[in-house]
Amino acid sequence: MRSLLSFFTKNVLLKVASFNGVFILIRIGIGAIMSRIIADYAGAAGMAIMGNLRNFTQGIQTFAVLGFEHGLVSYAAAYSKDFTELKKHYKTAWSLSIISSLILAILIFIAAPWLDDYLIATDISFTTVFRLFAVSLPFYVVFIFITSLLQGFEFFKRYITLQIVISLVIFIISAYLIYTFNLTGALYSIVIVPFIQCVVAFFFLKVLFNIKFLYLN
């Protein structure tokens, strides 16, 4: 029994897996509660509209980082001891991703009325929802760069802890918005996620852990 316990405590992979298991359980619990809240306050039609908006935002976010997400983790792992080389790779990816996200943000901001008619198509105008998403899109790129460093530097516990904190914060804010504003709040809760992720990540890593690699200097 002692040997088994010793093996578990010394095996990094098992510790990460167990920690990640806690995160998965929390997400399942949050998802179940949130589904009930959405059903009660947004209705079946609202859930369908939220699905359309969520699919759209996730597709745009994936395109905004130009597929660099997994590559950034690999670069961070390969050059974790060589910040000079790491900065070269990250600077290129950062520049391209920011430019891509800004172009997409401008296009979405301009096309917001058309997107509202095409994706939501209700009597109420939700143009502001799409424009708010356009403003928050660059924050998603920043968040991806932060989390790629955490994973590449093998700060797995901090990465998973960050994801747990973000999930809880998003849940609290989303539940409040949906309870207070029904479908309107539900849609806003989707598009502000990148902003929440970025703010929580900066506070969590800089203030709580004082991780200086955020500046890559």
PDB file of N, CA and C in Angstrom, residues 80-171:
ATOM      1  N   SER A  80      12.078  26.406 -23.469  1.00  0.00           N
ATOM      2  CA  SER A  80      11.766  26.877 -22.119  1.00  0.00           C
ATOM      3  C   SER A  80      13.001  27.404 -21.387  1.00  0.00           C
ATOM      4  N   LYS A  81      14.188  26.991 -21.830  1.00  0.00           N
ATOM      5  CA  LYS A  81      15.431  27.455 -21.200  1.00  0.00           C
ATOM      6  C   LYS A  81      16.130  28.534 -22.025  1.00  0.00           C
ATOM      7  N   ASP A  82      15.577  28.837 -23.182  1.00  0.00           N
ATOM      8  CA  ASP A  82      16.194  29.824 -24.076  1.00  0.00           C
ATOM      9  C   ASP A  82      15.149  30.878 -24.439  1.00  0.00           C
ATOM     10  N   PHE A  83      15.021  31.892 -23.585  1.00  0.00           N
ATOM     11  CA  PHE A  83      13.996  32.907 -23.799  1.00  0.00           C
ATOM     12  C   PHE A  83      14.245  33.732 -25.055  1.00  0.00           C
ATOM     13  N   THR A  84      15.502  33.887 -25.440  1.00  0.00           N
ATOM     14  CA  THR A  84      15.802  34.669 -26.642  1.00  0.00           C
ATOM     15  C   THR A  84      15.216  34.008 -27.882  1.00  0.00           C
ATOM     16  N   GLU A  85      15.439  32.708 -28.000  1.00  0.00           N
ATOM     17  CA  GLU A  85      14.904  31.964 -29.143  1.00  0.00           C
ATOM     18  C   GLU A  85      13.379  31.874 -29.056  1.00  0.00           C
ATOM     19  N   LEU A  86      12.892  31.709 -27.844  1.00  0.00           N
ATOM     20  CA  LEU A  86      11.437  31.604 -27.659  1.00  0.00           C
ATOM     21  C   LEU A  86      10.749  32.905 -28.069  1.00  0.00           C
ATOM     22  N   LYS A  87      11.358  34.036 -27.729  1.00  0.00           N
ATOM     23  CA  LYS A  87      10.777  35.332 -28.077  1.00  0.00           C
ATOM     24  C   LYS A  87      10.681  35.508 -29.585  1.00  0.00           C
ATOM     25  N   LYS A  88      11.656  34.963 -30.333  1.00  0.00           N
ATOM     26  CA  LYS A  88      11.638  35.102 -31.786  1.00  0.00           C
ATOM     27  C   LYS A  88      10.412  34.398 -32.369  1.00  0.00           C
ATOM     28  N   HIS A  89      10.185  33.167 -31.918  1.00  0.00           N
ATOM     29  CA  HIS A  89       9.057  32.407 -32.443  1.00  0.00           C
ATOM     30  C   HIS A  89       7.728  33.015 -31.994  1.00  0.00           C
ATOM     31  N   TYR A  90       7.668  33.409 -30.735  1.00  0.00           N
ATOM     32  CA  TYR A  90       6.424  33.961 -30.217  1.00  0.00           C
ATOM     33  C   TYR A  90       6.115  35.325 -30.818  1.00  0.00           C
ATOM     34  N   LYS A  91       7.145  36.100 -31.100  1.00  0.00           N
ATOM     35  CA  LYS A  91       6.921  37.424 -31.680  1.00  0.00           C
ATOM     36  C   LYS A  91       6.262  37.304 -33.049  1.00  0.00           C
ATOM     37  N   THR A  92       6.740  36.359 -33.850  1.00  0.00           N
ATOM     38  CA  THR A  92       6.155  36.153 -35.175  1.00  0.00           C
ATOM     39  C   THR A  92       4.704  35.692 -35.074  1.00  0.00           C
ATOM     40  N   ALA A  93       4.471  34.666 -34.245  1.00  0.00           N
ATOM     41  CA  ALA A  93       3.114  34.147 -34.080  1.00  0.00           C
ATOM     42  C   ALA A  93       2.198  35.197 -33.469  1.00  0.00           C
ATOM     43  N   TRP A  94       2.724  35.951 -32.513  1.00  0.00           N
ATOM     44  CA  TRP A  94       1.943  37.010 -31.857  1.00  0.00           C
ATOM     45  C   TRP A  94       1.507  38.069 -32.859  1.00  0.00           C
ATOM     46  N   SER A  95       2.432  38.511 -33.675  1.00  0.00           N
ATOM     47  CA  SER A  95       2.134  39.560 -34.651  1.00  0.00           C
ATOM     48  C   SER A  95       1.054  39.101 -35.633  1.00  0.00           C
ATOM     49  N   LEU A  96       1.228  37.887 -36.171  1.00  0.00           N
ATOM     50  CA  LEU A  96       0.260  37.367 -37.144  1.00  0.00           C
ATOM     51  C   LEU A  96      -1.120  37.170 -36.515  1.00  0.00           C
ATOM     52  N   SER A  97      -1.149  36.649 -35.288  1.00  0.00           N
ATOM     53  CA  SER A  97      -2.427  36.379 -34.629  1.00  0.00           C
ATOM     54  C   SER A  97      -3.158  37.665 -34.262  1.00  0.00           C
ATOM     55  N   ILE A  98      -2.412  38.652 -33.782  1.00  0.00           N
ATOM     56  CA  ILE A  98      -3.031  39.924 -33.419  1.00  0.00           C
ATOM     57  C   ILE A  98      -3.592  40.614 -34.660  1.00  0.00           C
ATOM     58  N   ILE A  99      -2.807  40.608 -35.734  1.00  0.00           N
ATOM     59  CA  ILE A  99      -3.284  41.211 -36.987  1.00  0.00           C
ATOM     60  C   ILE A  99      -4.536  40.489 -37.476  1.00  0.00           C
ATOM     61  N   SER A 100      -4.498  39.148 -37.433  1.00  0.00           N
ATOM     62  CA  SER A 100      -5.651  38.355 -37.855  1.00  0.00           C
ATOM     63  C   SER A 100      -6.884  38.665 -37.004  1.00  0.00           C
ATOM     64  N   SER A 101      -6.710  38.728 -35.686  1.00  0.00           N
ATOM     65  CA  SER A 101      -7.845  38.987 -34.797  1.00  0.00           C
ATOM     66  C   SER A 101      -8.397  40.391 -34.983  1.00  0.00           C
ATOM     67  N   LEU A 102      -7.527  41.362 -35.243  1.00  0.00           N
ATOM     68  CA  LEU A 102      -7.979  42.736 -35.447  1.00  0.00           C
ATOM     69  C   LEU A 102      -8.761  42.871 -36.760  1.00  0.00           C
ATOM     70  N   ILE A 103      -8.283  42.216 -37.803  1.00  0.00           N
ATOM     71  CA  ILE A 103      -8.998  42.238 -39.084  1.00  0.00           C
ATOM     72  C   ILE A 103     -10.375  41.603 -38.930  1.00  0.00           C
ATOM     73  N   LEU A 104     -10.413  40.447 -38.276  1.00  0.00           N
ATOM     74  CA  LEU A 104     -11.692  39.771 -38.041  1.00  0.00           C
ATOM     75  C   LEU A 104     -12.614  40.629 -37.175  1.00  0.00           C
ATOM     76  N   ALA A 105     -12.037  41.278 -36.168  1.00  0.00           N
ATOM     77  CA  ALA A 105     -12.834  42.118 -35.274  1.00  0.00           C
ATOM     78  C   ALA A 105     -13.471  43.274 -36.038  1.00  0.00           C
ATOM     79  N   ILE A 106     -12.714  43.896 -36.924  1.00  0.00           N
ATOM     80  CA  ILE A 106     -13.238  45.016 -37.717  1.00  0.00           C
ATOM     81  C   ILE A 106     -14.358  44.538 -38.643  1.00  0.00           C
ATOM     82  N   LEU A 107     -14.125  43.390 -39.286  1.00  0.00           N
ATOM     83  CA  LEU A 107     -15.143  42.850 -40.197  1.00  0.00           C
ATOM     84  C   LEU A 107     -16.429  42.494 -39.448  1.00  0.00           C
ATOM     85  N   ILE A 108     -16.281  41.866 -38.283  1.00  0.00           N
ATOM     86  CA  ILE A 108     -17.453  41.491 -37.492  1.00  0.00           C
ATOM     87  C   ILE A 108     -18.187  42.727 -36.986  1.00  0.00           C
ATOM     88  N   PHE A 109     -17.435  43.725 -36.573  1.00  0.00           N
ATOM     89  CA  PHE A 109     -18.044  44.974 -36.074  1.00  0.00           C
ATOM     90  C   PHE A 109     -18.885  45.632 -37.167  1.00  0.00           C
ATOM     91  N   ILE A 110     -18.343  45.644 -38.380  1.00  0.00           N
ATOM     92  CA  ILE A 110     -19.060  46.258 -39.504  1.00  0.00           C
ATOM     93  C   ILE A 110     -20.260  45.408 -39.922  1.00  0.00           C
ATOM     94  N   ALA A 111     -20.053  44.085 -39.944  1.00  0.00           N
ATOM     95  CA  ALA A 111     -21.096  43.181 -40.422  1.00  0.00           C
ATOM     96  C   ALA A 111     -22.081  42.769 -39.334  1.00  0.00           C
ATOM     97  N   ALA A 112     -22.004  43.394 -38.175  1.00  0.00           N
ATOM     98  CA  ALA A 112     -22.854  43.006 -37.034  1.00  0.00           C
ATOM     99  C   ALA A 112     -24.346  42.973 -37.361  1.00  0.00           C
ATOM    100  N   PRO A 113     -24.901  43.975 -38.044  1.00  0.00           N
ATOM    101  CA  PRO A 113     -26.339  43.920 -38.367  1.00  0.00           C
ATOM    102  C   PRO A 113     -26.705  42.716 -39.233  1.00  0.00           C
ATOM    103  N   TRP A 114     -25.868  42.418 -40.220  1.00  0.00           N
ATOM    104  CA  TRP A 114     -26.129  41.260 -41.086  1.00  0.00           C
ATOM    105  C   TRP A 114     -26.005  39.954 -40.307  1.00  0.00           C
ATOM    106  N   LEU A 115     -24.985  39.842 -39.442  1.00  0.00           N
ATOM    107  CA  LEU A 115     -24.811  38.644 -38.630  1.00  0.00           C
ATOM    108  C   LEU A 115     -25.993  38.442 -37.686  1.00  0.00           C
ATOM    109  N   ASP A 116     -26.501  39.544 -37.172  1.00  0.00           N
ATOM    110  CA  ASP A 116     -27.672  39.483 -36.292  1.00  0.00           C
ATOM    111  C   ASP A 116     -28.872  38.904 -37.042  1.00  0.00           C
ATOM    112  N   ASP A 117     -29.105  39.374 -38.244  1.00  0.00           N
ATOM    113  CA  ASP A 117     -30.237  38.887 -39.043  1.00  0.00           C
ATOM    114  C   ASP A 117     -30.058  37.430 -39.459  1.00  0.00           C
ATOM    115  N   TYR A 118     -28.808  37.045 -39.733  1.00  0.00           N
ATOM    116  CA  TYR A 118     -28.550  35.709 -40.264  1.00  0.00           C
ATOM    117  C   TYR A 118     -28.492  34.639 -39.162  1.00  0.00           C
ATOM    118  N   LEU A 119     -27.836  34.950 -38.036  1.00  0.00           N
ATOM    119  CA  LEU A 119     -27.605  33.950 -36.998  1.00  0.00           C
ATOM    120  C   LEU A 119     -28.660  33.949 -35.894  1.00  0.00           C
ATOM    121  N   ILE A 120     -29.277  35.102 -35.637  1.00  0.00           N
ATOM    122  CA  ILE A 120     -30.234  35.192 -34.540  1.00  0.00           C
ATOM    123  C   ILE A 120     -31.649  35.391 -35.056  1.00  0.00           C
ATOM    124  N   ALA A 121     -31.836  36.375 -35.915  1.00  0.00           N
ATOM    125  CA  ALA A 121     -33.110  36.576 -36.619  1.00  0.00           C
ATOM    126  C   ALA A 121     -34.325  36.610 -35.695  1.00  0.00           C
ATOM    127  N   THR A 122     -34.309  37.537 -34.752  1.00  0.00           N
ATOM    128  CA  THR A 122     -35.474  37.748 -33.884  1.00  0.00           C
ATOM    129  C   THR A 122     -35.971  39.180 -34.061  1.00  0.00           C
ATOM    130  N   ASP A 123     -37.078  39.476 -33.427  1.00  0.00           N
ATOM    131  CA  ASP A 123     -37.623  40.828 -33.518  1.00  0.00           C
ATOM    132  C   ASP A 123     -36.756  41.848 -32.776  1.00  0.00           C
ATOM    133  N   ILE A 124     -35.969  41.357 -31.840  1.00  0.00           N
ATOM    134  CA  ILE A 124     -35.075  42.227 -31.063  1.00  0.00           C
ATOM    135  C   ILE A 124     -33.709  42.268 -31.735  1.00  0.00           C
ATOM    136  N   SER A 125     -33.129  43.446 -31.824  1.00  0.00           N
ATOM    137  CA  SER A 125     -31.803  43.582 -32.432  1.00  0.00           C
ATOM    138  C   SER A 125     -30.715  43.208 -31.426  1.00  0.00           C
ATOM    139  N   PHE A 126     -29.813  42.323 -31.852  1.00  0.00           N
ATOM    140  CA  PHE A 126     -28.676  41.930 -31.031  1.00  0.00           C
ATOM    141  C   PHE A 126     -27.360  42.322 -31.709  1.00  0.00           C
ATOM    142  N   THR A 127     -27.399  43.404 -32.450  1.00  0.00           N
ATOM    143  CA  THR A 127     -26.199  43.891 -33.123  1.00  0.00           C
ATOM    144  C   THR A 127     -25.077  44.172 -32.131  1.00  0.00           C
ATOM    145  N   THR A 128     -25.441  44.705 -30.965  1.00  0.00           N
ATOM    146  CA  THR A 128     -24.438  45.028 -29.943  1.00  0.00           C
ATOM    147  C   THR A 128     -23.700  43.785 -29.473  1.00  0.00           C
ATOM    148  N   VAL A 129     -24.368  42.648 -29.469  1.00  0.00           N
ATOM    149  CA  VAL A 129     -23.742  41.392 -29.048  1.00  0.00           C
ATOM    150  C   VAL A 129     -22.549  41.072 -29.945  1.00  0.00           C
ATOM    151  N   PHE A 130     -22.742  41.190 -31.250  1.00  0.00           N
ATOM    152  CA  PHE A 130     -21.669  40.883 -32.190  1.00  0.00           C
ATOM    153  C   PHE A 130     -20.548  41.925 -32.115  1.00  0.00           C
ATOM    154  N   ARG A 131     -20.910  43.155 -31.891  1.00  0.00           N
ATOM    155  CA  ARG A 131     -19.888  44.193 -31.781  1.00  0.00           C
ATOM    156  C   ARG A 131     -19.081  44.037 -30.492  1.00  0.00           C
ATOM    157  N   LEU A 132     -19.725  43.582 -29.439  1.00  0.00           N
ATOM    158  CA  LEU A 132     -18.992  43.316 -28.207  1.00  0.00           C
ATOM    159  C   LEU A 132     -18.049  42.129 -28.399  1.00  0.00           C
ATOM    160  N   PHE A 133     -18.489  41.138 -29.156  1.00  0.00           N
ATOM    161  CA  PHE A 133     -17.612  40.010 -29.454  1.00  0.00           C
ATOM    162  C   PHE A 133     -16.403  40.465 -30.261  1.00  0.00           C
ATOM    163  N   ALA A 134     -16.628  41.379 -31.207  1.00  0.00           N
ATOM    164  CA  ALA A 134     -15.519  41.910 -32.005  1.00  0.00           C
ATOM    165  C   ALA A 134     -14.485  42.581 -31.115  1.00  0.00           C
ATOM    166  N   VAL A 135     -14.940  43.323 -30.128  1.00  0.00           N
ATOM    167  CA  VAL A 135     -14.025  44.015 -29.211  1.00  0.00           C
ATOM    168  C   VAL A 135     -13.260  43.017 -28.339  1.00  0.00           C
ATOM    169  N   SER A 136     -13.926  41.938 -27.949  1.00  0.00           N
ATOM    170  CA  SER A 136     -13.303  40.971 -27.040  1.00  0.00           C
ATOM    171  C   SER A 136     -12.396  39.965 -27.747  1.00  0.00           C
ATOM    172  N   LEU A 137     -12.497  39.864 -29.074  1.00  0.00           N
ATOM    173  CA  LEU A 137     -11.755  38.837 -29.819  1.00  0.00           C
ATOM    174  C   LEU A 137     -10.239  38.895 -29.610  1.00  0.00           C
ATOM    175  N   PRO A 138      -9.587  40.068 -29.676  1.00  0.00           N
ATOM    176  CA  PRO A 138      -8.133  40.092 -29.450  1.00  0.00           C
ATOM    177  C   PRO A 138      -7.721  39.582 -28.068  1.00  0.00           C
ATOM    178  N   PHE A 139      -8.606  39.701 -27.083  1.00  0.00           N
ATOM    179  CA  PHE A 139      -8.300  39.203 -25.750  1.00  0.00           C
ATOM    180  C   PHE A 139      -8.164  37.677 -25.757  1.00  0.00           C
ATOM    181  N   TYR A 140      -8.872  37.021 -26.656  1.00  0.00           N
ATOM    182  CA  TYR A 140      -8.767  35.564 -26.767  1.00  0.00           C
ATOM    183  C   TYR A 140      -7.363  35.164 -27.214  1.00  0.00           C
ATOM    184  N   VAL A 141      -6.808  35.927 -28.146  1.00  0.00           N
ATOM    185  CA  VAL A 141      -5.452  35.644 -28.625  1.00  0.00           C
ATOM    186  C   VAL A 141      -4.450  35.764 -27.479  1.00  0.00           C
ATOM    187  N   VAL A 142      -4.593  36.810 -26.686  1.00  0.00           N
ATOM    188  CA  VAL A 142      -3.701  37.003 -25.538  1.00  0.00           C
ATOM    189  C   VAL A 142      -3.817  35.825 -24.573  1.00  0.00           C
ATOM    190  N   PHE A 143      -5.044  35.396 -24.321  1.00  0.00           N
ATOM    191  CA  PHE A 143      -5.273  34.280 -23.401  1.00  0.00           C
ATOM    192  C   PHE A 143      -4.608  32.999 -23.907  1.00  0.00           C
ATOM    193  N   ILE A 144      -4.723  32.735 -25.196  1.00  0.00           N
ATOM    194  CA  ILE A 144      -4.111  31.533 -25.768  1.00  0.00           C
ATOM    195  C   ILE A 144      -2.591  31.569 -25.613  1.00  0.00           C
ATOM    196  N   PHE A 145      -1.999  32.726 -25.786  1.00  0.00           N
ATOM    197  CA  PHE A 145      -0.548  32.842 -25.647  1.00  0.00           C
ATOM    198  C   PHE A 145      -0.124  32.584 -24.195  1.00  0.00           C
ATOM    199  N   ILE A 146      -0.900  33.078 -23.250  1.00  0.00           N
ATOM    200  CA  ILE A 146      -0.586  32.859 -21.840  1.00  0.00           C
ATOM    201  C   ILE A 146      -0.674  31.378 -21.490  1.00  0.00           C
ATOM    202  N   THR A 147      -1.775  30.729 -21.877  1.00  0.00           N
ATOM    203  CA  THR A 147      -1.961  29.320 -21.518  1.00  0.00           C
ATOM    204  C   THR A 147      -0.992  28.401 -22.264  1.00  0.00           C
ATOM    205  N   SER A 148      -0.570  28.802 -23.458  1.00  0.00           N
ATOM    206  CA  SER A 148       0.406  27.984 -24.183  1.00  0.00           C
ATOM    207  C   SER A 148       1.745  27.967 -23.450  1.00  0.00           C
ATOM    208  N   LEU A 149       2.097  29.093 -22.842  1.00  0.00           N
ATOM    209  CA  LEU A 149       3.327  29.146 -22.052  1.00  0.00           C
ATOM    210  C   LEU A 149       3.212  28.266 -20.817  1.00  0.00           C
ATOM    211  N   LEU A 150       2.085  28.311 -20.152  1.00  0.00           N
ATOM    212  CA  LEU A 150       1.882  27.475 -18.970  1.00  0.00           C
ATOM    213  C   LEU A 150       2.024  25.999 -19.315  1.00  0.00           C
ATOM    214  N   GLN A 151       1.416  25.591 -20.411  1.00  0.00           N
ATOM    215  CA  GLN A 151       1.486  24.186 -20.801  1.00  0.00           C
ATOM    216  C   GLN A 151       2.884  23.816 -21.281  1.00  0.00           C
ATOM    217  N   GLY A 152       3.512  24.689 -22.056  1.00  0.00           N
ATOM    218  CA  GLY A 152       4.838  24.408 -22.565  1.00  0.00           C
ATOM    219  C   GLY A 152       5.885  24.334 -21.474  1.00  0.00           C
ATOM    220  N   PHE A 153       5.730  25.163 -20.444  1.00  0.00           N
ATOM    221  CA  PHE A 153       6.655  25.145 -19.307  1.00  0.00           C
ATOM    222  C   PHE A 153       6.280  24.085 -18.278  1.00  0.00           C
ATOM    223  N   GLU A 154       5.251  23.304 -18.581  1.00  0.00           N
ATOM    224  CA  GLU A 154       4.786  22.196 -17.750  1.00  0.00           C
ATOM    225  C   GLU A 154       4.312  22.652 -16.376  1.00  0.00           C
ATOM    226  N   PHE A 155       3.708  23.823 -16.327  1.00  0.00           N
ATOM    227  CA  PHE A 155       3.040  24.278 -15.110  1.00  0.00           C
ATOM    228  C   PHE A 155       1.605  23.760 -15.149  1.00  0.00           C
ATOM    229  N   PHE A 156       1.466  22.441 -15.132  1.00  0.00           N
ATOM    230  CA  PHE A 156       0.154  21.843 -15.368  1.00  0.00           C
ATOM    231  C   PHE A 156      -0.847  22.142 -14.254  1.00  0.00           C
ATOM    232  N   LYS A 157      -0.385  22.105 -13.018  1.00  0.00           N
ATOM    233  CA  LYS A 157      -1.301  22.371 -11.914  1.00  0.00           C
ATOM    234  C   LYS A 157      -1.814  23.804 -11.961  1.00  0.00           C
ATOM    235  N   ARG A 158      -0.930  24.723 -12.274  1.00  0.00           N
ATOM    236  CA  ARG A 158      -1.348  26.117 -12.369  1.00  0.00           C
ATOM    237  C   ARG A 158      -2.280  26.323 -13.565  1.00  0.00           C
ATOM    238  N   TYR A 159      -1.999  25.605 -14.638  1.00  0.00           N
ATOM    239  CA  TYR A 159      -2.853  25.711 -15.813  1.00  0.00           C
ATOM    240  C   TYR A 159      -4.263  25.190 -15.508  1.00  0.00           C
ATOM    241  N   ILE A 160      -4.340  24.030 -14.873  1.00  0.00           N
ATOM    242  CA  ILE A 160      -5.644  23.454 -14.558  1.00  0.00           C
ATOM    243  C   ILE A 160      -6.359  24.294 -13.503  1.00  0.00           C
ATOM    244  N   THR A 161      -5.611  24.781 -12.517  1.00  0.00           N
ATOM    245  CA  THR A 161      -6.209  25.649 -11.502  1.00  0.00           C
ATOM    246  C   THR A 161      -6.779  26.906 -12.140  1.00  0.00           C
ATOM    247  N   LEU A 162      -6.037  27.471 -13.081  1.00  0.00           N
ATOM    248  CA  LEU A 162      -6.512  28.651 -13.799  1.00  0.00           C
ATOM    249  C   LEU A 162      -7.811  28.340 -14.535  1.00  0.00           C
ATOM    250  N   GLN A 163      -7.872  27.196 -15.195  1.00  0.00           N
ATOM    251  CA  GLN A 163      -9.070  26.819 -15.934  1.00  0.00           C
ATOM    252  C   GLN A 163     -10.266  26.637 -14.990  1.00  0.00           C
ATOM    253  N   ILE A 164     -10.005  26.094 -13.801  1.00  0.00           N
ATOM    254  CA  ILE A 164     -11.079  25.930 -12.818  1.00  0.00           C
ATOM    255  C   ILE A 164     -11.606  27.282 -12.370  1.00  0.00           C
ATOM    256  N   VAL A 165     -10.693  28.197 -12.068  1.00  0.00           N
ATOM    257  CA  VAL A 165     -11.091  29.536 -11.620  1.00  0.00           C
ATOM    258  C   VAL A 165     -11.883  30.248 -12.714  1.00  0.00           C
ATOM    259  N   ILE A 166     -11.397  30.165 -13.957  1.00  0.00           N
ATOM    260  CA  ILE A 166     -12.091  30.800 -15.075  1.00  0.00           C
ATOM    261  C   ILE A 166     -13.492  30.212 -15.248  1.00  0.00           C
ATOM    262  N   SER A 167     -13.605  28.891 -15.163  1.00  0.00           N
ATOM    263  CA  SER A 167     -14.908  28.242 -15.313  1.00  0.00           C
ATOM    264  C   SER A 167     -15.887  28.730 -14.250  1.00  0.00           C
ATOM    265  N   LEU A 168     -15.413  28.865 -13.019  1.00  0.00           N
ATOM    266  CA  LEU A 168     -16.284  29.319 -11.933  1.00  0.00           C
ATOM    267  C   LEU A 168     -16.691  30.776 -12.114  1.00  0.00           C
ATOM    268  N   VAL A 169     -15.733  31.617 -12.518  1.00  0.00           N
ATOM    269  CA  VAL A 169     -16.036  33.038 -12.730  1.00  0.00           C
ATOM    270  C   VAL A 169     -17.045  33.205 -13.868  1.00  0.00           C
ATOM    271  N   ILE A 170     -16.812  32.504 -14.973  1.00  0.00           N
ATOM    272  CA  ILE A 170     -17.730  32.579 -16.117  1.00  0.00           C
ATOM    273  C   ILE A 170     -19.117  32.074 -15.720  1.00  0.00           C
ATOM    274  N   PHE A 171     -19.154  30.997 -14.932  1.00  0.00           N
ATOM    275  CA  PHE A 171     -20.437  30.459 -14.482  1.00  0.00           C
ATOM    276  C   PHE A 171     -21.211  31.483 -13.650  1.00  0.00           C
TER     277      PHE A 171
END
